[in-house]
PDB file of C-alpha atoms in Angstrom:
ATOM      1  CA  UNK A 250       5.668 -41.442  23.168  1.00 61.00           C
ATOM      2  CA  UNK A 251       7.252 -44.911  23.078  1.00 60.00           C
ATOM      3  CA  UNK A 252       8.988 -45.988  26.273  1.00 65.00           C
ATOM      4  CA  UNK A 253      12.170 -47.015  24.426  1.00 65.00           C
ATOM      5  CA  UNK A 254      12.982 -43.471  23.235  1.00 68.00           C
ATOM      6  CA  UNK A 255      16.397 -42.469  24.529  1.00 64.00           C
ATOM      7  CA  UNK A 256      16.075 -38.760  23.734  1.00 64.00           C
ATOM      8  CA  UNK A 257      15.954 -36.075  26.416  1.00 64.00           C
ATOM      9  CA  UNK A 258      12.960 -34.012  25.303  1.00 71.00           C
ATOM     10  CA  UNK A 259      12.981 -30.284  25.954  1.00 79.00           C
ATOM     11  CA  UNK A 260      10.717 -29.729  28.949  1.00 79.00           C
ATOM     12  CA  UNK A 261       7.237 -28.366  28.253  1.00 85.00           C
ATOM     13  CA  UNK A 262       8.025 -25.381  30.484  1.00 91.00           C
ATOM     14  CA  UNK A 263      11.230 -24.490  28.609  1.00 93.00           C
ATOM     15  CA  UNK A 264       9.665 -25.109  25.174  1.00 92.00           C
ATOM     16  CA  UNK A 265       6.628 -22.928  25.916  1.00 94.00           C
ATOM     17  CA  UNK A 266       8.781 -20.084  27.224  1.00 94.00           C
ATOM     18  CA  UNK A 267      11.218 -20.309  24.326  1.00 97.00           C
ATOM     19  CA  UNK A 268       8.412 -20.071  21.785  1.00 96.00           C
ATOM     20  CA  UNK A 269       6.859 -17.132  23.639  1.00 95.00           C
ATOM     21  CA  UNK A 270      10.194 -15.311  23.295  1.00 96.00           C
ATOM     22  CA  UNK A 271      10.543 -16.353  19.636  1.00 96.00           C
ATOM     23  CA  UNK A 272       7.061 -15.116  18.764  1.00 95.00           C
ATOM     24  CA  UNK A 273       7.961 -11.734  20.253  1.00 93.00           C
ATOM     25  CA  UNK A 274      11.119 -11.650  18.111  1.00 93.00           C
ATOM     26  CA  UNK A 275       9.772 -13.090  14.849  1.00 91.00           C
ATOM     27  CA  UNK A 276       6.553 -13.729  13.007  1.00 94.00           C
ATOM     28  CA  UNK A 277       6.923 -17.497  12.533  1.00 96.00           C
ATOM     29  CA  UNK A 278       4.136 -17.673   9.942  1.00 96.00           C
ATOM     30  CA  UNK A 279       5.611 -18.848   6.629  1.00 97.00           C
ATOM     31  CA  UNK A 280       9.196 -19.240   7.877  1.00 98.00           C
ATOM     32  CA  UNK A 281      11.375 -22.278   7.258  1.00 98.00           C
ATOM     33  CA  UNK A 282      12.815 -24.090  10.259  1.00 98.00           C
ATOM     34  CA  UNK A 283      15.394 -26.798  10.821  1.00 98.00           C
ATOM     35  CA  UNK A 284      15.410 -29.013  13.922  1.00 98.00           C
ATOM     36  CA  UNK A 285      18.762 -30.769  14.372  1.00 98.00           C
ATOM     37  CA  UNK A 286      18.881 -33.738  16.772  1.00 97.00           C
ATOM     38  CA  UNK A 287      15.078 -33.713  16.584  1.00 96.00           C
ATOM     39  CA  UNK A 288      14.549 -36.455  19.184  1.00 93.00           C
ATOM     40  CA  UNK A 289      10.810 -36.808  19.794  1.00 92.00           C
ATOM     41  CA  UNK A 290      10.004 -34.062  17.281  1.00 95.00           C
ATOM     42  CA  UNK A 291       8.384 -31.813  19.907  1.00 94.00           C
ATOM     43  CA  UNK A 292      10.274 -28.718  18.707  1.00 96.00           C
ATOM     44  CA  UNK A 293       9.542 -29.536  15.066  1.00 97.00           C
ATOM     45  CA  UNK A 294       5.828 -29.854  15.794  1.00 96.00           C
ATOM     46  CA  UNK A 295       5.925 -26.602  17.753  1.00 96.00           C
ATOM     47  CA  UNK A 296       7.303 -24.854  14.650  1.00 97.00           C
ATOM     48  CA  UNK A 297       4.610 -26.492  12.505  1.00 97.00           C
ATOM     49  CA  UNK A 298       1.829 -25.516  14.923  1.00 95.00           C
ATOM     50  CA  UNK A 299       3.001 -21.912  14.945  1.00 96.00           C
ATOM     51  CA  UNK A 300       2.760 -21.540  11.190  1.00 96.00           C
ATOM     52  CA  UNK A 301       6.191 -22.358   9.758  1.00 97.00           C
ATOM     53  CA  UNK A 302       5.658 -23.331   6.122  1.00 97.00           C
ATOM     54  CA  UNK A 303       8.424 -25.938   5.968  1.00 98.00           C
ATOM     55  CA  UNK A 304      10.102 -27.713   8.884  1.00 98.00           C
ATOM     56  CA  UNK A 305      12.967 -30.163   8.452  1.00 98.00           C
ATOM     57  CA  UNK A 306      13.681 -32.570  11.315  1.00 98.00           C
ATOM     58  CA  UNK A 307      16.995 -34.436  11.340  1.00 98.00           C
ATOM     59  CA  UNK A 308      17.253 -37.436  13.654  1.00 97.00           C
ATOM     60  CA  UNK A 309      19.609 -40.405  13.475  1.00 95.00           C
ATOM     61  CA  UNK A 310      18.047 -42.800  15.997  1.00 93.00           C
ATOM     62  CA  UNK A 311      15.610 -45.226  14.405  1.00 93.00           C
ATOM     63  CA  UNK A 312      13.154 -45.225  17.320  1.00 91.00           C
ATOM     64  CA  UNK A 313      12.907 -41.438  17.492  1.00 93.00           C
ATOM     65  CA  UNK A 314      12.686 -41.050  13.698  1.00 95.00           C
ATOM     66  CA  UNK A 315      10.007 -43.740  13.593  1.00 94.00           C
ATOM     67  CA  UNK A 316       8.015 -41.894  16.253  1.00 94.00           C
ATOM     68  CA  UNK A 317       8.223 -38.585  14.344  1.00 96.00           C
ATOM     69  CA  UNK A 318       7.176 -40.381  11.141  1.00 96.00           C
ATOM     70  CA  UNK A 319       4.194 -42.008  12.879  1.00 95.00           C
ATOM     71  CA  UNK A 320       2.987 -38.657  14.241  1.00 95.00           C
ATOM     72  CA  UNK A 321       3.383 -37.109  10.786  1.00 97.00           C
ATOM     73  CA  UNK A 322       1.291 -39.888   9.251  1.00 96.00           C
ATOM     74  CA  UNK A 323      -1.407 -39.656  11.951  1.00 96.00           C
ATOM     75  CA  UNK A 324      -1.659 -35.898  11.415  1.00 94.00           C
ATOM     76  CA  UNK A 325      -1.531 -36.149   7.627  1.00 95.00           C
ATOM     77  CA  UNK A 326       1.026 -33.350   7.776  1.00 95.00           C
ATOM     78  CA  UNK A 327       2.769 -32.106   4.630  1.00 95.00           C
ATOM     79  CA  UNK A 328       4.935 -29.330   6.083  1.00 96.00           C
ATOM     80  CA  UNK A 329       7.370 -31.499   8.079  1.00 98.00           C
ATOM     81  CA  UNK A 330      10.195 -33.263   6.254  1.00 98.00           C
ATOM     82  CA  UNK A 331      11.959 -35.974   8.247  1.00 98.00           C
ATOM     83  CA  UNK A 332      15.544 -36.881   7.459  1.00 98.00           C
ATOM     84  CA  UNK A 333      16.923 -39.907   9.245  1.00 97.00           C
ATOM     85  CA  UNK A 334      20.652 -39.431   9.315  1.00 96.00           C
ATOM     86  CA  UNK A 335      23.762 -38.043  10.927  1.00 96.00           C
ATOM     87  CA  UNK A 336      23.458 -34.356  11.827  1.00 97.00           C
ATOM     88  CA  UNK A 337      27.134 -33.620  11.173  1.00 97.00           C
ATOM     89  CA  UNK A 338      26.922 -35.081   7.664  1.00 97.00           C
ATOM     90  CA  UNK A 339      23.666 -33.170   7.095  1.00 98.00           C
ATOM     91  CA  UNK A 340      25.273 -29.856   8.141  1.00 97.00           C
ATOM     92  CA  UNK A 341      28.225 -30.519   5.834  1.00 95.00           C
ATOM     93  CA  UNK A 342      26.116 -31.376   2.788  1.00 96.00           C
ATOM     94  CA  UNK A 343      22.944 -29.310   3.168  1.00 96.00           C
ATOM     95  CA  UNK A 344      22.419 -26.521   0.628  1.00 93.00           C
ATOM     96  CA  UNK A 345      18.923 -25.511   1.760  1.00 97.00           C
ATOM     97  CA  UNK A 346      18.714 -22.256   3.676  1.00 98.00           C
ATOM     98  CA  UNK A 347      16.548 -21.749   6.754  1.00 98.00           C
ATOM     99  CA  UNK A 348      15.085 -18.824   8.669  1.00 98.00           C
ATOM    100  CA  UNK A 349      15.464 -20.580  12.043  1.00 98.00           C
ATOM    101  CA  UNK A 350      17.774 -23.417  13.039  1.00 98.00           C
ATOM    102  CA  UNK A 351      17.303 -25.218  16.345  1.00 98.00           C
ATOM    103  CA  UNK A 352      19.865 -27.700  17.678  1.00 98.00           C
ATOM    104  CA  UNK A 353      19.465 -29.835  20.789  1.00 95.00           C
ATOM    105  CA  UNK A 354      22.373 -32.291  20.772  1.00 94.00           C
ATOM    106  CA  UNK A 355      22.835 -34.760  23.615  1.00 90.00           C
ATOM    107  CA  UNK A 356      24.535 -32.753  26.370  1.00 87.00           C
ATOM    108  CA  UNK A 357      27.287 -35.372  26.637  1.00 87.00           C
ATOM    109  CA  UNK A 358      27.989 -35.519  22.892  1.00 91.00           C
ATOM    110  CA  UNK A 359      31.792 -35.414  22.392  1.00 93.00           C
ATOM    111  CA  UNK A 360      31.449 -32.775  19.639  1.00 93.00           C
ATOM    112  CA  UNK A 361      28.842 -30.640  21.442  1.00 93.00           C
ATOM    113  CA  UNK A 362      31.035 -27.527  21.617  1.00 91.00           C
ATOM    114  CA  UNK A 363      31.676 -27.557  17.845  1.00 93.00           C
ATOM    115  CA  UNK A 364      28.035 -27.534  16.811  1.00 95.00           C
ATOM    116  CA  UNK A 365      27.250 -23.794  16.940  1.00 96.00           C
ATOM    117  CA  UNK A 366      30.276 -22.890  14.820  1.00 95.00           C
ATOM    118  CA  UNK A 367      29.601 -25.720  12.354  1.00 96.00           C
ATOM    119  CA  UNK A 368      26.090 -24.363  11.881  1.00 97.00           C
ATOM    120  CA  UNK A 369      27.219 -20.727  11.640  1.00 96.00           C
ATOM    121  CA  UNK A 370      29.870 -21.630   9.049  1.00 95.00           C
ATOM    122  CA  UNK A 371      27.552 -23.832   6.985  1.00 96.00           C
ATOM    123  CA  UNK A 372      25.676 -22.989   3.826  1.00 95.00           C
ATOM    124  CA  UNK A 373      22.319 -23.280   5.632  1.00 97.00           C
ATOM    125  CA  UNK A 374      22.014 -19.690   6.812  1.00 96.00           C
ATOM    126  CA  UNK A 375      20.363 -16.708   5.187  1.00 95.00           C
ATOM    127  CA  UNK A 376      21.069 -13.174   6.244  1.00 94.00           C
ATOM    128  CA  UNK A 377      19.163 -12.844   9.514  1.00 95.00           C
ATOM    129  CA  UNK A 378      18.839 -16.575  10.269  1.00 97.00           C
ATOM    130  CA  UNK A 379      18.272 -17.203  13.972  1.00 97.00           C
ATOM    131  CA  UNK A 380      20.197 -20.151  15.427  1.00 98.00           C
ATOM    132  CA  UNK A 381      19.089 -21.578  18.766  1.00 98.00           C
ATOM    133  CA  UNK A 382      21.281 -23.997  20.686  1.00 97.00           C
ATOM    134  CA  UNK A 383      19.814 -25.861  23.657  1.00 96.00           C
ATOM    135  CA  UNK A 384      22.438 -26.683  26.259  1.00 95.00           C
ATOM    136  CA  UNK A 385      23.130 -27.085  29.949  1.00 92.00           C
ATOM    137  CA  UNK A 386      24.858 -24.593  32.239  1.00 93.00           C
ATOM    138  CA  UNK A 387      28.290 -26.053  31.393  1.00 91.00           C
ATOM    139  CA  UNK A 388      28.332 -24.402  27.959  1.00 92.00           C
ATOM    140  CA  UNK A 389      28.728 -20.720  27.183  1.00 93.00           C
ATOM    141  CA  UNK A 390      28.386 -19.513  23.608  1.00 94.00           C
ATOM    142  CA  UNK A 391      28.272 -15.785  24.379  1.00 95.00           C
ATOM    143  CA  UNK A 392      31.662 -15.165  22.716  1.00 94.00           C
ATOM    144  CA  UNK A 393      30.438 -16.345  19.312  1.00 94.00           C
ATOM    145  CA  UNK A 394      29.897 -13.691  16.645  1.00 94.00           C
ATOM    146  CA  UNK A 395      26.205 -12.888  16.390  1.00 95.00           C
ATOM    147  CA  UNK A 396      25.355 -14.056  19.917  1.00 97.00           C
ATOM    148  CA  UNK A 397      22.298 -12.086  20.971  1.00 95.00           C
ATOM    149  CA  UNK A 398      20.582 -13.720  23.927  1.00 96.00           C
ATOM    150  CA  UNK A 399      20.861 -16.359  26.633  1.00 97.00           C
ATOM    151  CA  UNK A 400      17.675 -17.819  28.120  1.00 97.00           C
ATOM    152  CA  UNK A 401      17.454 -20.051  31.185  1.00 96.00           C
ATOM    153  CA  UNK A 402      14.410 -22.095  32.196  1.00 94.00           C
ATOM    154  CA  UNK A 403      15.272 -24.360  35.119  1.00 91.00           C
ATOM    155  CA  UNK A 404      18.163 -26.554  34.008  1.00 91.00           C
ATOM    156  CA  UNK A 405      17.561 -25.802  30.309  1.00 94.00           C
ATOM    157  CA  UNK A 406      19.608 -23.085  28.603  1.00 96.00           C
ATOM    158  CA  UNK A 407      19.154 -21.624  25.141  1.00 97.00           C
ATOM    159  CA  UNK A 408      21.736 -19.515  23.325  1.00 97.00           C
ATOM    160  CA  UNK A 409      20.371 -17.411  20.465  1.00 98.00           C
ATOM    161  CA  UNK A 410      22.755 -16.412  17.679  1.00 97.00           C
ATOM    162  CA  UNK A 411      21.828 -14.383  14.626  1.00 96.00           C
ATOM    163  CA  UNK A 412      23.684 -14.309  11.305  1.00 87.00           C
TER     164      UNK A 412
END
């Protein structure tokens, strides 16, 4: 990973535990996944490696997007689609529907608290879509309709919401 990446990657410990939980909830084989604020692409590649048929990674920062693109090229991967752009604009305009949506915005993003509702009210969800929001302990999304689970791994929190 390049040293000039400014993203805060999900820790290996948290990512491994999250995917263990997900694999007990869902058969990921053949599902479509969306990774918003993709950063280094670690979550996207985890979805790819676990059999998702199509994974879309949305990342605005040039360095991070370039890193994801370089890994994609090295792997010769055809299942990951990288979109370099603003996540909020993507949510507003996207008409594709996904089985799983993962969002890991910067914890200090001024619009952080809006993101779960923007996703849940978007046109990107199918019946049964699982939305996962990575956050710190300062956020609580348990009052949202469809909230089903809160996971904590060290300082990393995940809220799971199902349409």
